Amino acid sequence: MGHAVMTHTQNQPREIHPHRLSAPTANQVNELLDQADQYADNRELAASALLHREVIRLIGIRPPASGELARCTCQACYCAAIFDAAKARTYLDGTVEFVQCETCADEHRLTGEE
């Protein structure tokens, strides 16, 4: 009789909301993601990728195929989910770009024209 092998990643969530983390962990995640954004802005992509991997390990979500995380900055509900950046939807409000997770984009898609 064969045995089914289930990997740990299948049981991990694909996203997490920072309010479900302890305050120190949520603060550390925000600091790491801010640093990763700064590295990416300066085209230091290897350093940015390392920080994304550290955040993935820290919060225990399933590693996204893209290896990159995004934070939902939806102005309609402020959900702040951390999720696979490949699934992000963006919109401009003036000159500021905002990010919506899949749930926000499905429930209240914003275009910046509101």
mmCIF file with all atom_site columns, C-alpha atoms in Angstrom:
data_model
loop_
_atom_site.group_PDB
_atom_site.id
_atom_site.type_symbol
_atom_site.label_atom_id
_atom_site.label_alt_id
_atom_site.label_comp_id
_atom_site.label_asym_id
_atom_site.label_entity_id
_atom_site.label_seq_id
_atom_site.pdbx_PDB_ins_code
_atom_site.Cartn_x
_atom_site.Cartn_y
_atom_site.Cartn_z
_atom_site.occupancy
_atom_site.B_iso_or_equiv
_atom_site.pdbx_formal_charge
_atom_site.auth_seq_id
_atom_site.auth_comp_id
_atom_site.auth_asym_id
_atom_site.auth_atom_id
_atom_site.pdbx_PDB_model_num
ATOM 1   C CA . MET A 1 1   ? 0.000   0.000  0.000   1.00 0.00 ? 1   MET A CA 1
ATOM 2   C CA . GLY A 1 2   ? 1.361   3.412  -0.980  1.00 0.00 ? 2   GLY A CA 1
ATOM 3   C CA . HIS A 1 3   ? 1.461   6.371  1.300   1.00 0.00 ? 3   HIS A CA 1
ATOM 4   C CA . ALA A 1 4   ? 0.393   9.837  0.299   1.00 0.00 ? 4   ALA A CA 1
ATOM 5   C CA . VAL A 1 5   ? 2.939   12.513 0.951   1.00 0.00 ? 5   VAL A CA 1
ATOM 6   C CA . MET A 1 6   ? 1.570   15.912 1.926   1.00 0.00 ? 6   MET A CA 1
ATOM 7   C CA . THR A 1 7   ? 3.970   18.780 2.045   1.00 0.00 ? 7   THR A CA 1
ATOM 8   C CA . HIS A 1 8   ? 3.818   21.352 4.802   1.00 0.00 ? 8   HIS A CA 1
ATOM 9   C CA . THR A 1 9   ? 3.300   24.181 2.302   1.00 0.00 ? 9   THR A CA 1
ATOM 10  C CA . GLN A 1 10  ? -0.112  22.859 1.291   1.00 0.00 ? 10  GLN A CA 1
ATOM 11  C CA . ASN A 1 11  ? -1.359  23.569 4.797   1.00 0.00 ? 11  ASN A CA 1
ATOM 12  C CA . GLN A 1 12  ? 0.030   27.086 4.913   1.00 0.00 ? 12  GLN A CA 1
ATOM 13  C CA . PRO A 1 13  ? -2.171  30.066 4.023   1.00 0.00 ? 13  PRO A CA 1
ATOM 14  C CA . ARG A 1 14  ? -1.509  31.999 0.814   1.00 0.00 ? 14  ARG A CA 1
ATOM 15  C CA . GLU A 1 15  ? -1.900  35.343 2.582   1.00 0.00 ? 15  GLU A CA 1
ATOM 16  C CA . ILE A 1 16  ? -2.014  36.771 6.057   1.00 0.00 ? 16  ILE A CA 1
ATOM 17  C CA . HIS A 1 17  ? -3.495  39.862 7.650   1.00 0.00 ? 17  HIS A CA 1
ATOM 18  C CA . PRO A 1 18  ? -1.050  41.664 9.954   1.00 0.00 ? 18  PRO A CA 1
ATOM 19  C CA . HIS A 1 19  ? -3.639  42.008 12.741  1.00 0.00 ? 19  HIS A CA 1
ATOM 20  C CA . ARG A 1 20  ? -3.377  38.212 13.140  1.00 0.00 ? 20  ARG A CA 1
ATOM 21  C CA . LEU A 1 21  ? 0.308   38.517 13.990  1.00 0.00 ? 21  LEU A CA 1
ATOM 22  C CA . SER A 1 22  ? 1.736   39.592 17.310  1.00 0.00 ? 22  SER A CA 1
ATOM 23  C CA . ALA A 1 23  ? 2.522   43.311 17.407  1.00 0.00 ? 23  ALA A CA 1
ATOM 24  C CA . PRO A 1 24  ? 6.310   42.754 17.448  1.00 0.00 ? 24  PRO A CA 1
ATOM 25  C CA . THR A 1 25  ? 6.107   40.342 14.501  1.00 0.00 ? 25  THR A CA 1
ATOM 26  C CA . ALA A 1 26  ? 3.834   42.681 12.526  1.00 0.00 ? 26  ALA A CA 1
ATOM 27  C CA . ASN A 1 27  ? 6.273   45.558 13.153  1.00 0.00 ? 27  ASN A CA 1
ATOM 28  C CA . GLN A 1 28  ? 9.222   43.421 12.065  1.00 0.00 ? 28  GLN A CA 1
ATOM 29  C CA . VAL A 1 29  ? 7.361   42.339 8.903   1.00 0.00 ? 29  VAL A CA 1
ATOM 30  C CA . ASN A 1 30  ? 6.588   45.961 8.017   1.00 0.00 ? 30  ASN A CA 1
ATOM 31  C CA . GLU A 1 31  ? 10.209  46.979 8.566   1.00 0.00 ? 31  GLU A CA 1
ATOM 32  C CA . LEU A 1 32  ? 11.488  44.103 6.413   1.00 0.00 ? 32  LEU A CA 1
ATOM 33  C CA . LEU A 1 33  ? 9.025   44.838 3.612   1.00 0.00 ? 33  LEU A CA 1
ATOM 34  C CA . ASP A 1 34  ? 9.902   48.547 3.732   1.00 0.00 ? 34  ASP A CA 1
ATOM 35  C CA . GLN A 1 35  ? 13.596  47.628 3.436   1.00 0.00 ? 35  GLN A CA 1
ATOM 36  C CA . ALA A 1 36  ? 12.808  45.245 0.559   1.00 0.00 ? 36  ALA A CA 1
ATOM 37  C CA . ASP A 1 37  ? 10.952  48.055 -1.227  1.00 0.00 ? 37  ASP A CA 1
ATOM 38  C CA . GLN A 1 38  ? 13.952  50.361 -0.796  1.00 0.00 ? 38  GLN A CA 1
ATOM 39  C CA . TYR A 1 39  ? 16.293  47.727 -2.225  1.00 0.00 ? 39  TYR A CA 1
ATOM 40  C CA . ALA A 1 40  ? 13.949  47.132 -5.154  1.00 0.00 ? 40  ALA A CA 1
ATOM 41  C CA . ASP A 1 41  ? 13.714  50.870 -5.829  1.00 0.00 ? 41  ASP A CA 1
ATOM 42  C CA . ASN A 1 42  ? 17.525  50.932 -6.035  1.00 0.00 ? 42  ASN A CA 1
ATOM 43  C CA . ARG A 1 43  ? 17.575  47.860 -8.331  1.00 0.00 ? 43  ARG A CA 1
ATOM 44  C CA . GLU A 1 44  ? 19.166  45.719 -5.623  1.00 0.00 ? 44  GLU A CA 1
ATOM 45  C CA . LEU A 1 45  ? 16.836  42.839 -6.421  1.00 0.00 ? 45  LEU A CA 1
ATOM 46  C CA . ALA A 1 46  ? 18.836  40.044 -4.784  1.00 0.00 ? 46  ALA A CA 1
ATOM 47  C CA . ALA A 1 47  ? 18.738  41.870 -1.439  1.00 0.00 ? 47  ALA A CA 1
ATOM 48  C CA . SER A 1 48  ? 15.019  42.540 -1.879  1.00 0.00 ? 48  SER A CA 1
ATOM 49  C CA . ALA A 1 49  ? 14.363  38.859 -2.644  1.00 0.00 ? 49  ALA A CA 1
ATOM 50  C CA . LEU A 1 50  ? 16.253  37.782 0.492   1.00 0.00 ? 50  LEU A CA 1
ATOM 51  C CA . LEU A 1 51  ? 14.076  40.034 2.638   1.00 0.00 ? 51  LEU A CA 1
ATOM 52  C CA . HIS A 1 52  ? 10.900  38.676 1.025   1.00 0.00 ? 52  HIS A CA 1
ATOM 53  C CA . ARG A 1 53  ? 12.046  35.128 1.832   1.00 0.00 ? 53  ARG A CA 1
ATOM 54  C CA . GLU A 1 54  ? 12.699  36.191 5.431   1.00 0.00 ? 54  GLU A CA 1
ATOM 55  C CA . VAL A 1 55  ? 9.165   37.636 5.704   1.00 0.00 ? 55  VAL A CA 1
ATOM 56  C CA . ILE A 1 56  ? 7.674   34.448 4.210   1.00 0.00 ? 56  ILE A CA 1
ATOM 57  C CA . ARG A 1 57  ? 9.523   32.391 6.822   1.00 0.00 ? 57  ARG A CA 1
ATOM 58  C CA . LEU A 1 58  ? 8.575   34.776 9.619   1.00 0.00 ? 58  LEU A CA 1
ATOM 59  C CA . ILE A 1 59  ? 4.833   34.844 8.909   1.00 0.00 ? 59  ILE A CA 1
ATOM 60  C CA . GLY A 1 60  ? 4.514   31.226 7.784   1.00 0.00 ? 60  GLY A CA 1
ATOM 61  C CA . ILE A 1 61  ? 2.646   31.681 4.519   1.00 0.00 ? 61  ILE A CA 1
ATOM 62  C CA . ARG A 1 62  ? 3.002   29.481 1.470   1.00 0.00 ? 62  ARG A CA 1
ATOM 63  C CA . PRO A 1 63  ? 5.915   30.782 -0.582  1.00 0.00 ? 63  PRO A CA 1
ATOM 64  C CA . PRO A 1 64  ? 4.483   32.401 -3.717  1.00 0.00 ? 64  PRO A CA 1
ATOM 65  C CA . ALA A 1 65  ? 5.782   31.186 -7.074  1.00 0.00 ? 65  ALA A CA 1
ATOM 66  C CA . SER A 1 66  ? 6.980   34.712 -7.817  1.00 0.00 ? 66  SER A CA 1
ATOM 67  C CA . GLY A 1 67  ? 8.917   34.837 -4.544  1.00 0.00 ? 67  GLY A CA 1
ATOM 68  C CA . GLU A 1 68  ? 7.682   38.389 -4.060  1.00 0.00 ? 68  GLU A CA 1
ATOM 69  C CA . LEU A 1 69  ? 5.118   39.673 -1.575  1.00 0.00 ? 69  LEU A CA 1
ATOM 70  C CA . ALA A 1 70  ? 2.800   42.666 -1.731  1.00 0.00 ? 70  ALA A CA 1
ATOM 71  C CA . ARG A 1 71  ? 0.815   44.538 0.894   1.00 0.00 ? 71  ARG A CA 1
ATOM 72  C CA . CYS A 1 72  ? -2.776  45.501 0.213   1.00 0.00 ? 72  CYS A CA 1
ATOM 73  C CA . THR A 1 73  ? -3.095  49.272 0.499   1.00 0.00 ? 73  THR A CA 1
ATOM 74  C CA . CYS A 1 74  ? -6.743  49.380 -0.584  1.00 0.00 ? 74  CYS A CA 1
ATOM 75  C CA . GLN A 1 75  ? -8.225  52.723 0.394   1.00 0.00 ? 75  GLN A CA 1
ATOM 76  C CA . ALA A 1 76  ? -11.765 51.312 0.559   1.00 0.00 ? 76  ALA A CA 1
ATOM 77  C CA . CYS A 1 77  ? -11.235 48.995 3.514   1.00 0.00 ? 77  CYS A CA 1
ATOM 78  C CA . TYR A 1 78  ? -7.594  49.072 4.684   1.00 0.00 ? 78  TYR A CA 1
ATOM 79  C CA . CYS A 1 79  ? -7.284  45.253 4.860   1.00 0.00 ? 79  CYS A CA 1
ATOM 80  C CA . ALA A 1 80  ? -3.434  45.298 4.714   1.00 0.00 ? 80  ALA A CA 1
ATOM 81  C CA . ALA A 1 81  ? -3.172  41.643 3.597   1.00 0.00 ? 81  ALA A CA 1
ATOM 82  C CA . ILE A 1 82  ? 0.294   40.364 2.749   1.00 0.00 ? 82  ILE A CA 1
ATOM 83  C CA . PHE A 1 83  ? 0.113   38.133 -0.325  1.00 0.00 ? 83  PHE A CA 1
ATOM 84  C CA . ASP A 1 84  ? 1.710   36.967 -3.597  1.00 0.00 ? 84  ASP A CA 1
ATOM 85  C CA . ALA A 1 85  ? 2.699   40.088 -5.542  1.00 0.00 ? 85  ALA A CA 1
ATOM 86  C CA . ALA A 1 86  ? 1.836   38.346 -8.815  1.00 0.00 ? 86  ALA A CA 1
ATOM 87  C CA . LYS A 1 87  ? -1.833  38.509 -7.776  1.00 0.00 ? 87  LYS A CA 1
ATOM 88  C CA . ALA A 1 88  ? -1.795  42.236 -6.967  1.00 0.00 ? 88  ALA A CA 1
ATOM 89  C CA . ARG A 1 89  ? -4.119  44.684 -8.709  1.00 0.00 ? 89  ARG A CA 1
ATOM 90  C CA . THR A 1 90  ? -3.033  48.310 -8.746  1.00 0.00 ? 90  THR A CA 1
ATOM 91  C CA . TYR A 1 91  ? -4.692  51.656 -9.325  1.00 0.00 ? 91  TYR A CA 1
ATOM 92  C CA . LEU A 1 92  ? -3.569  55.269 -9.324  1.00 0.00 ? 92  LEU A CA 1
ATOM 93  C CA . ASP A 1 93  ? -5.160  57.927 -7.160  1.00 0.00 ? 93  ASP A CA 1
ATOM 94  C CA . GLY A 1 94  ? -3.563  61.067 -8.510  1.00 0.00 ? 94  GLY A CA 1
ATOM 95  C CA . THR A 1 95  ? 0.109   60.174 -8.650  1.00 0.00 ? 95  THR A CA 1
ATOM 96  C CA . VAL A 1 96  ? 0.024   57.579 -5.859  1.00 0.00 ? 96  VAL A CA 1
ATOM 97  C CA . GLU A 1 97  ? -0.182  53.888 -6.753  1.00 0.00 ? 97  GLU A CA 1
ATOM 98  C CA . PHE A 1 98  ? -2.254  51.676 -4.457  1.00 0.00 ? 98  PHE A CA 1
ATOM 99  C CA . VAL A 1 99  ? -2.383  47.879 -4.338  1.00 0.00 ? 99  VAL A CA 1
ATOM 100 C CA . GLN A 1 100 ? -5.422  45.668 -3.919  1.00 0.00 ? 100 GLN A CA 1
ATOM 101 C CA . CYS A 1 101 ? -5.328  41.993 -2.997  1.00 0.00 ? 101 CYS A CA 1
ATOM 102 C CA . GLU A 1 102 ? -7.573  39.611 -4.943  1.00 0.00 ? 102 GLU A CA 1
ATOM 103 C CA . THR A 1 103 ? -10.348 39.820 -2.359  1.00 0.00 ? 103 THR A CA 1
ATOM 104 C CA . CYS A 1 104 ? -10.467 43.612 -2.384  1.00 0.00 ? 104 CYS A CA 1
ATOM 105 C CA . ALA A 1 105 ? -10.283 43.733 -6.181  1.00 0.00 ? 105 ALA A CA 1
ATOM 106 C CA . ASP A 1 106 ? -13.202 41.279 -6.394  1.00 0.00 ? 106 ASP A CA 1
ATOM 107 C CA . GLU A 1 107 ? -15.314 42.926 -3.698  1.00 0.00 ? 107 GLU A CA 1
ATOM 108 C CA . HIS A 1 108 ? -14.674 46.614 -4.389  1.00 0.00 ? 108 HIS A CA 1
ATOM 109 C CA . ARG A 1 109 ? -12.370 47.171 -7.341  1.00 0.00 ? 109 ARG A CA 1
ATOM 110 C CA . LEU A 1 110 ? -10.968 50.703 -7.312  1.00 0.00 ? 110 LEU A CA 1
ATOM 111 C CA . THR A 1 111 ? -9.651  52.547 -10.350 1.00 0.00 ? 111 THR A CA 1
ATOM 112 C CA . GLY A 1 112 ? -8.646  55.907 -8.882  1.00 0.00 ? 112 GLY A CA 1
ATOM 113 C CA . GLU A 1 113 ? -11.586 57.532 -10.679 1.00 0.00 ? 113 GLU A CA 1
ATOM 114 C CA . GLU A 1 114 ? -13.938 57.298 -7.669  1.00 0.00 ? 114 GLU A CA 1
#
